[in-house]
Amino acid sequence: MTRIAIVTGGTRGIGKAISLALKDLGYTVAANYAGNDDKAKAFTEATGIATYKWDVGDHDATLAGVKQVEADLGPIDVVVNNAGITRDAVLHKMSFDDWNEVMRINLGGCFNMAKATFPGMRERKWGRIVNIGSINGQSGQYGQVNYAAAKSGIHGFTKALAQEGAKFGVTVNAIAPGYIDTDMVAAVPEAVLEKIVAKIPVGRLGQAKEIARAVAFLCAEDAGFVTGSTLSLNGGQHMY
Ligand code: CAA
């Protein structure tokens, strides 16, 4: 049986690696994106993975986007909530908009995607939801009250929904990546990033494909006993 998967923010960074890993394992993948249409088109041409544009922070757009994927590909079996943004600033410089956008997209996106897909998984008695949290939702991070709160919220969301899905064969898990070699981390000021990397025991940034491997494990047919868990992949930076 071919499983249908949606990866949000699935055309770049960690999301791209997840889309590719699931495709390689035989899933039919829809990669959601919110940004550049030309880049998404190039992604589809290079990978053969269909792309769908909507803002996961927009409730109605998410319901409509998922409906379109289902019309094109079939009922959704797997959701990877990966889409996320940063708006880093110390609290006294952070605007309400910086706070709200990060909460709306990073945490609200998980709710919107679950509303669009969880009821169907529950009815069909099989599903996999993997939410991408963060080391910074576990440990906090200077300059990230918005992001840390949203990612910490994702960890709570995961444990709550896991309890609702358990008897219906729907697992809900989180991954907490540390600092991964992506555009998001590259945007951290160089001097700050150097200090962060110096605190990673394995001595390097993680690779997106290392996160994708863990996501693939959680999505597998035989991973049905793993639910409500958070898998930390951070090079030993935070042992939790
Ligand atoms: N702990 C303690 N103090 C710190 C600090 C830290 N981690 N980082 C900065 N400071 C201090 C600085 O030393 C400085 O102090 P002095 O004025 O006494 O020298 C003061 O805070 C101001 O620092 P900046 O000059 O950097 O201030 P800024 O307003 O220009 O920028 C910032 C602040 C936006 C928080 C910037 O430091 C920054 O971008 N930090 C990185 C935040 C980060 O790690 N983001 C992660 C992004 S990747 C991601 O989120 C993915 C994931 O899941 C892991």
mmCIF file of C-alpha atoms and ligand atoms in Angstrom:
data_model
loop_
_atom_site.group_PDB
_atom_site.id
_atom_site.type_symbol
_atom_site.label_atom_id
_atom_site.label_comp_id
_atom_site.label_asym_id
_atom_site.label_seq_id
_atom_site.Cartn_x
_atom_site.Cartn_y
_atom_site.Cartn_z
ATOM 1 C CA MET A 1 0.000 0.000 0.000
ATOM 2 C CA THR A 2 1.305 3.447 -0.904
ATOM 3 C CA ARG A 3 0.992 5.912 1.960
ATOM 4 C CA ILE A 4 0.290 9.554 1.205
ATOM 5 C CA ALA A 5 2.360 12.103 3.130
ATOM 6 C CA ILE A 6 2.287 15.880 3.453
ATOM 7 C CA VAL A 7 5.442 17.660 4.576
ATOM 8 C CA THR A 8 4.860 21.312 5.475
ATOM 9 C CA GLY A 9 7.691 23.614 4.532
ATOM 10 C CA GLY A 10 8.711 20.597 2.482
ATOM 11 C CA THR A 11 10.757 22.196 -0.293
ATOM 12 C CA ARG A 12 13.675 23.649 1.686
ATOM 13 C CA GLY A 13 16.041 22.802 4.518
ATOM 14 C CA ILE A 14 14.974 20.052 6.888
ATOM 15 C CA GLY A 15 11.590 19.758 5.152
ATOM 16 C CA LYS A 16 13.214 19.100 1.787
ATOM 17 C CA ALA A 17 15.343 16.320 3.273
ATOM 18 C CA ILE A 18 12.209 14.801 4.836
ATOM 19 C CA SER A 19 10.254 14.979 1.547
ATOM 20 C CA LEU A 20 13.108 13.248 -0.279
ATOM 21 C CA ALA A 21 13.592 10.581 2.394
ATOM 22 C CA LEU A 22 9.885 9.675 2.414
ATOM 23 C CA LYS A 23 9.758 9.596 -1.369
ATOM 24 C CA ASP A 24 12.792 7.275 -1.453
ATOM 25 C CA LEU A 25 10.935 4.963 0.940
ATOM 26 C CA GLY A 26 7.953 4.747 -1.428
ATOM 27 C CA TYR A 27 5.552 7.299 0.068
ATOM 28 C CA THR A 28 3.642 9.591 -2.271
ATOM 29 C CA VAL A 29 4.708 12.998 -1.008
ATOM 30 C CA ALA A 30 3.076 16.417 -1.239
ATOM 31 C CA ALA A 31 5.465 19.190 -0.237
ATOM 32 C CA ASN A 32 3.711 22.287 1.071
ATOM 33 C CA TYR A 33 5.395 25.682 0.764
ATOM 34 C CA ALA A 34 4.430 29.291 1.405
ATOM 35 C CA GLY A 35 7.029 31.260 -0.518
ATOM 36 C CA ASN A 36 8.612 31.359 -3.925
ATOM 37 C CA ASP A 37 6.629 29.721 -6.780
ATOM 38 C CA ASP A 38 9.609 29.494 -9.163
ATOM 39 C CA LYS A 39 11.695 27.695 -6.544
ATOM 40 C CA ALA A 40 8.825 25.295 -5.835
ATOM 41 C CA LYS A 41 8.477 24.577 -9.564
ATOM 42 C CA ALA A 42 12.202 23.893 -9.803
ATOM 43 C CA PHE A 43 11.916 21.583 -6.771
ATOM 44 C CA THR A 44 9.155 19.572 -8.475
ATOM 45 C CA GLU A 45 11.138 19.375 -11.703
ATOM 46 C CA ALA A 46 14.246 18.166 -9.874
ATOM 47 C CA THR A 47 12.552 15.682 -7.523
ATOM 48 C CA GLY A 48 9.208 14.694 -9.049
ATOM 49 C CA ILE A 49 7.535 15.690 -5.756
ATOM 50 C CA ALA A 50 4.297 17.670 -6.129
ATOM 51 C CA THR A 51 4.212 21.042 -4.375
ATOM 52 C CA TYR A 52 1.215 22.858 -2.893
ATOM 53 C CA LYS A 53 1.174 26.481 -1.781
ATOM 54 C CA TRP A 54 -0.605 27.650 1.342
ATOM 55 C CA ASP A 55 0.177 29.367 4.630
ATOM 56 C CA VAL A 56 -0.096 26.747 7.390
ATOM 57 C CA GLY A 57 -0.833 29.548 9.865
ATOM 58 C CA ASP A 58 -4.038 30.331 7.964
ATOM 59 C CA HIS A 59 -6.765 27.948 9.148
ATOM 60 C CA ASP A 60 -9.070 28.140 6.122
ATOM 61 C CA ALA A 61 -6.195 28.051 3.631
ATOM 62 C CA THR A 62 -4.863 24.918 5.326
ATOM 63 C CA LEU A 63 -8.238 23.150 5.188
ATOM 64 C CA ALA A 64 -8.546 24.056 1.488
ATOM 65 C CA GLY A 65 -4.930 23.091 0.718
ATOM 66 C CA VAL A 66 -5.233 19.663 2.317
ATOM 67 C CA LYS A 67 -8.557 19.101 0.510
ATOM 68 C CA GLN A 68 -6.788 19.776 -2.779
ATOM 69 C CA VAL A 69 -3.965 17.334 -1.945
ATOM 70 C CA GLU A 70 -6.556 14.687 -1.071
ATOM 71 C CA ALA A 71 -8.425 15.288 -4.316
ATOM 72 C CA ASP A 72 -5.179 14.887 -6.284
ATOM 73 C CA LEU A 73 -3.427 12.121 -4.361
ATOM 74 C CA GLY A 74 -5.859 10.474 -1.935
ATOM 75 C CA PRO A 75 -6.470 10.429 1.842
ATOM 76 C CA ILE A 76 -3.576 11.644 3.964
ATOM 77 C CA ASP A 77 -1.818 8.999 6.063
ATOM 78 C CA VAL A 78 1.246 10.932 7.224
ATOM 79 C CA VAL A 79 1.741 14.571 8.215
ATOM 80 C CA VAL A 80 5.095 16.105 9.025
ATOM 81 C CA ASN A 81 4.607 19.537 10.589
ATOM 82 C CA ASN A 82 7.926 21.089 9.719
ATOM 83 C CA ALA A 83 7.045 24.622 8.559
ATOM 84 C CA GLY A 84 8.441 27.252 10.854
ATOM 85 C CA ILE A 85 9.968 30.697 11.007
ATOM 86 C CA THR A 86 12.179 32.665 13.371
ATOM 87 C CA ARG A 87 11.784 36.303 14.378
ATOM 88 C CA ASP A 88 14.619 36.464 16.908
ATOM 89 C CA ALA A 89 14.972 39.480 19.182
ATOM 90 C CA VAL A 90 15.418 40.072 22.886
ATOM 91 C CA LEU A 91 12.055 40.619 24.547
ATOM 92 C CA HIS A 92 12.446 44.358 25.030
ATOM 93 C CA LYS A 93 12.985 44.722 21.268
ATOM 94 C CA MET A 94 10.455 42.081 20.146
ATOM 95 C CA SER A 95 7.248 43.407 18.596
ATOM 96 C CA PHE A 96 3.824 41.857 19.066
ATOM 97 C CA ASP A 97 3.954 40.968 15.386
ATOM 98 C CA ASP A 98 7.239 39.043 15.929
ATOM 99 C CA TRP A 99 5.534 37.137 18.742
ATOM 100 C CA ASN A 100 2.272 36.548 16.918
ATOM 101 C CA GLU A 101 3.662 35.437 13.571
ATOM 102 C CA VAL A 102 5.895 32.806 15.172
ATOM 103 C CA MET A 103 3.030 31.479 17.308
ATOM 104 C CA ARG A 104 0.595 31.597 14.378
ATOM 105 C CA ILE A 105 2.813 29.723 11.954
ATOM 106 C CA ASN A 106 4.942 27.430 14.124
ATOM 107 C CA LEU A 107 2.323 26.329 16.669
ATOM 108 C CA GLY A 108 -0.918 27.333 14.930
ATOM 109 C CA GLY A 109 0.277 25.454 11.841
ATOM 110 C CA CYS A 110 0.325 22.185 13.800
ATOM 111 C CA PHE A 111 -3.246 22.758 14.979
ATOM 112 C CA ASN A 112 -4.476 23.673 11.503
ATOM 113 C CA MET A 113 -2.835 20.654 9.872
ATOM 114 C CA ALA A 114 -4.160 18.325 12.565
ATOM 115 C CA LYS A 115 -7.689 19.707 12.138
ATOM 116 C CA ALA A 116 -7.423 19.021 8.419
ATOM 117 C CA THR A 117 -6.034 15.486 8.656
ATOM 118 C CA PHE A 118 -6.445 13.872 12.093
ATOM 119 C CA PRO A 119 -10.216 13.171 11.814
ATOM 120 C CA GLY A 120 -9.645 11.159 8.611
ATOM 121 C CA MET A 121 -6.736 9.234 10.100
ATOM 122 C CA ARG A 122 -8.871 8.475 13.150
ATOM 123 C CA GLU A 123 -11.705 7.179 10.960
ATOM 124 C CA ARG A 124 -9.361 5.034 8.841
ATOM 125 C CA LYS A 125 -7.602 3.823 12.010
ATOM 126 C CA TRP A 126 -4.083 4.580 10.838
ATOM 127 C CA GLY A 127 -1.966 7.688 10.833
ATOM 128 C CA ARG A 128 1.415 9.199 11.594
ATOM 129 C CA ILE A 129 1.914 12.791 12.688
ATOM 130 C CA VAL A 130 5.442 14.024 13.308
ATOM 131 C CA ASN A 131 5.890 17.536 14.658
ATOM 132 C CA ILE A 132 9.230 19.261 14.343
ATOM 133 C CA GLY A 133 9.962 20.911 17.675
ATOM 134 C CA SER A 134 13.359 22.225 18.715
ATOM 135 C CA ILE A 135 16.106 22.029 21.268
ATOM 136 C CA ASN A 136 15.178 25.632 21.978
ATOM 137 C CA GLY A 137 11.669 24.539 22.998
ATOM 138 C CA GLN A 138 13.299 22.234 25.540
ATOM 139 C CA SER A 139 16.043 24.469 26.902
ATOM 140 C CA GLY A 140 14.962 28.024 25.979
ATOM 141 C CA GLN A 141 17.229 30.326 23.991
ATOM 142 C CA TYR A 142 18.327 33.910 24.520
ATOM 143 C CA GLY A 143 16.500 36.087 21.980
ATOM 144 C CA GLN A 144 13.755 33.558 21.237
ATOM 145 C CA VAL A 145 10.865 33.864 23.697
ATOM 146 C CA ASN A 146 8.481 33.567 20.747
ATOM 147 C CA TYR A 147 10.160 30.598 19.048
ATOM 148 C CA ALA A 148 10.945 28.752 22.304
ATOM 149 C CA ALA A 149 7.335 29.174 23.474
ATOM 150 C CA ALA A 150 5.936 27.934 20.157
ATOM 151 C CA LYS A 151 8.294 24.942 20.009
ATOM 152 C CA SER A 152 7.667 24.103 23.652
ATOM 153 C CA GLY A 153 3.960 24.293 22.813
ATOM 154 C CA ILE A 154 4.531 21.792 20.017
ATOM 155 C CA HIS A 155 5.933 19.330 22.527
ATOM 156 C CA GLY A 156 2.806 19.661 24.713
ATOM 157 C CA PHE A 157 0.508 19.523 21.675
ATOM 158 C CA THR A 158 2.216 16.285 20.627
ATOM 159 C CA LYS A 159 1.692 14.563 23.955
ATOM 160 C CA ALA A 160 -1.967 15.631 24.164
ATOM 161 C CA LEU A 161 -2.890 14.575 20.623
ATOM 162 C CA ALA A 162 -0.965 11.307 21.041
ATOM 163 C CA GLN A 163 -3.374 10.386 23.820
ATOM 164 C CA GLU A 164 -6.348 11.086 21.542
ATOM 165 C CA GLY A 165 -4.921 9.112 18.632
ATOM 166 C CA ALA A 166 -3.589 6.077 20.471
ATOM 167 C CA LYS A 167 -6.638 3.829 20.335
ATOM 168 C CA PHE A 168 -7.226 4.687 16.670
ATOM 169 C CA GLY A 169 -3.780 3.668 15.408
ATOM 170 C CA VAL A 170 -2.681 7.269 14.956
ATOM 171 C CA THR A 171 0.726 8.028 16.454
ATOM 172 C CA VAL A 172 1.839 11.565 17.216
ATOM 173 C CA ASN A 173 5.488 12.217 17.960
ATOM 174 C CA ALA A 174 7.920 15.112 17.985
ATOM 175 C CA ILE A 175 11.492 15.535 16.895
ATOM 176 C CA ALA A 176 13.598 18.137 18.682
ATOM 177 C CA PRO A 177 16.432 19.068 16.341
ATOM 178 C CA GLY A 178 19.429 20.947 17.607
ATOM 179 C CA TYR A 179 21.333 23.340 15.356
ATOM 180 C CA ILE A 180 21.123 21.989 11.799
ATOM 181 C CA ASP A 181 22.992 23.261 8.743
ATOM 182 C CA THR A 182 20.104 25.164 7.104
ATOM 183 C CA ASP A 183 19.330 28.719 5.960
ATOM 184 C CA MET A 184 17.555 29.346 9.282
ATOM 185 C CA VAL A 185 20.686 28.623 11.295
ATOM 186 C CA ALA A 186 22.894 30.399 8.752
ATOM 187 C CA ALA A 187 20.904 33.553 9.576
ATOM 188 C CA VAL A 188 22.231 33.530 13.163
ATOM 189 C CA PRO A 189 25.030 36.126 13.501
ATOM 190 C CA GLU A 190 28.379 34.399 12.849
ATOM 191 C CA ALA A 191 29.930 35.248 16.209
ATOM 192 C CA VAL A 192 26.856 33.944 18.061
ATOM 193 C CA LEU A 193 26.770 30.754 15.989
ATOM 194 C CA GLU A 194 30.455 30.066 16.657
ATOM 195 C CA LYS A 195 29.748 30.129 20.391
ATOM 196 C CA ILE A 196 26.765 27.794 19.954
ATOM 197 C CA VAL A 197 28.721 25.267 17.859
ATOM 198 C CA ALA A 198 31.502 25.313 20.467
ATOM 199 C CA LYS A 199 28.927 23.945 22.939
ATOM 200 C CA ILE A 200 27.848 21.014 20.722
ATOM 201 C CA PRO A 201 29.715 17.936 21.987
ATOM 202 C CA VAL A 202 29.933 16.281 18.543
ATOM 203 C CA GLY A 203 31.608 19.487 17.344
ATOM 204 C CA ARG A 204 29.465 20.316 14.313
ATOM 205 C CA LEU A 205 26.057 21.342 13.087
ATOM 206 C CA GLY A 206 23.626 18.544 12.286
ATOM 207 C CA GLN A 207 22.654 17.652 8.731
ATOM 208 C CA ALA A 208 19.052 17.855 7.500
ATOM 209 C CA LYS A 209 19.188 14.241 6.333
ATOM 210 C CA GLU A 210 20.003 13.154 9.903
ATOM 211 C CA ILE A 211 16.651 14.612 10.983
ATOM 212 C CA ALA A 212 14.882 13.052 7.982
ATOM 213 C CA ARG A 213 16.130 9.608 8.996
ATOM 214 C CA ALA A 214 14.474 9.961 12.405
ATOM 215 C CA VAL A 215 11.227 11.212 10.848
ATOM 216 C CA ALA A 216 11.192 8.201 8.528
ATOM 217 C CA PHE A 217 11.558 5.900 11.526
ATOM 218 C CA LEU A 218 8.552 7.490 13.270
ATOM 219 C CA CYS A 219 6.421 7.240 10.097
ATOM 220 C CA ALA A 220 7.120 3.548 9.508
ATOM 221 C CA GLU A 221 4.425 0.862 9.502
ATOM 222 C CA ASP A 222 6.137 -0.908 12.398
ATOM 223 C CA ALA A 223 6.531 2.217 14.579
ATOM 224 C CA GLY A 224 3.013 1.926 15.980
ATOM 225 C CA PHE A 225 4.161 1.513 19.589
ATOM 226 C CA VAL A 226 6.040 4.831 19.556
ATOM 227 C CA THR A 227 3.682 7.655 20.396
ATOM 228 C CA GLY A 228 3.792 10.825 22.471
ATOM 229 C CA SER A 229 7.569 10.730 22.395
ATOM 230 C CA THR A 230 10.119 13.404 21.646
ATOM 231 C CA LEU A 231 13.258 12.298 19.877
ATOM 232 C CA SER A 232 16.130 14.724 20.505
ATOM 233 C CA LEU A 233 18.773 14.997 17.782
ATOM 234 C CA ASN A 234 21.216 17.664 18.847
ATOM 235 C CA GLY A 235 24.751 16.285 18.891
ATOM 236 C CA GLY A 236 24.625 16.034 22.674
ATOM 237 C CA GLN A 237 24.040 19.775 23.172
ATOM 238 C CA HIS A 238 21.066 19.249 25.483
ATOM 239 C CA MET A 239 20.463 15.946 27.251
ATOM 240 C CA TYR A 240 16.902 15.924 28.364
HETATM 241 N N1 CAA B 1 23.409 34.388 26.521
HETATM 242 C C1 CAA B 1 23.691 35.506 27.237
HETATM 243 N N2 CAA B 1 23.877 36.696 26.679
HETATM 244 C C2 CAA B 1 23.780 36.785 25.350
HETATM 245 C C3 CAA B 1 23.485 35.664 24.552
HETATM 246 C C4 CAA B 1 23.322 34.431 25.193
HETATM 247 N N3 CAA B 1 23.052 33.317 24.505
HETATM 248 N N4 CAA B 1 23.434 36.061 23.250
HETATM 249 C C5 CAA B 1 23.700 37.390 23.261
HETATM 250 N N5 CAA B 1 23.910 37.806 24.518
HETATM 251 C C6 CAA B 1 24.228 39.158 24.962
HETATM 252 C C7 CAA B 1 25.389 39.743 24.165
HETATM 253 O O1 CAA B 1 26.618 39.274 24.712
HETATM 254 C C8 CAA B 1 25.184 41.221 24.335
HETATM 255 O O2 CAA B 1 25.620 41.612 25.599
HETATM 256 P P1 CAA B 1 26.497 42.963 25.769
HETATM 257 O O3 CAA B 1 25.633 44.054 25.222
HETATM 258 O O4 CAA B 1 26.728 43.030 27.234
HETATM 259 O O5 CAA B 1 27.717 42.686 24.942
HETATM 260 C C9 CAA B 1 23.657 41.347 24.360
HETATM 261 O O6 CAA B 1 23.150 40.046 24.656
HETATM 262 C C10 CAA B 1 23.079 41.795 23.043
HETATM 263 O O7 CAA B 1 23.515 40.878 22.038
HETATM 264 P P2 CAA B 1 23.482 41.256 20.506
HETATM 265 O O8 CAA B 1 24.475 42.330 20.218
HETATM 266 O O9 CAA B 1 23.577 40.008 19.686
HETATM 267 O O10 CAA B 1 22.010 41.917 20.438
HETATM 268 P P3 CAA B 1 21.028 42.036 19.274
HETATM 269 O O11 CAA B 1 19.822 42.731 19.795
HETATM 270 O O12 CAA B 1 21.709 42.575 18.070
HETATM 271 O O13 CAA B 1 20.652 40.515 18.882
HETATM 272 C C11 CAA B 1 19.793 38.315 19.203
HETATM 273 C C12 CAA B 1 20.097 39.674 19.873
HETATM 274 C C13 CAA B 1 18.752 38.532 18.094
HETATM 275 C C14 CAA B 1 19.187 37.431 20.255
HETATM 276 C C15 CAA B 1 21.071 37.734 18.600
HETATM 277 O O14 CAA B 1 22.027 37.600 19.634
HETATM 278 C C16 CAA B 1 20.820 36.375 17.978
HETATM 279 O O15 CAA B 1 20.388 36.267 16.841
HETATM 280 N N6 CAA B 1 21.110 35.302 18.730
HETATM 281 C C17 CAA B 1 20.893 33.919 18.234
HETATM 282 C C18 CAA B 1 19.583 33.399 18.710
HETATM 283 C C19 CAA B 1 19.494 31.943 18.262
HETATM 284 O O16 CAA B 1 20.232 31.073 18.700
HETATM 285 N N7 CAA B 1 18.547 31.662 17.376
HETATM 286 C C20 CAA B 1 18.419 30.322 16.866
HETATM 287 C C21 CAA B 1 17.998 30.396 15.430
HETATM 288 S S1 CAA B 1 18.053 28.789 14.645
HETATM 289 C C22 CAA B 1 16.751 28.002 15.269
HETATM 290 O O17 CAA B 1 15.963 28.514 16.002
HETATM 291 C C23 CAA B 1 16.594 26.555 14.856
HETATM 292 C C24 CAA B 1 16.500 25.676 16.022
HETATM 293 O O18 CAA B 1 15.438 25.160 16.286
HETATM 294 C C25 CAA B 1 17.695 25.369 16.796
#
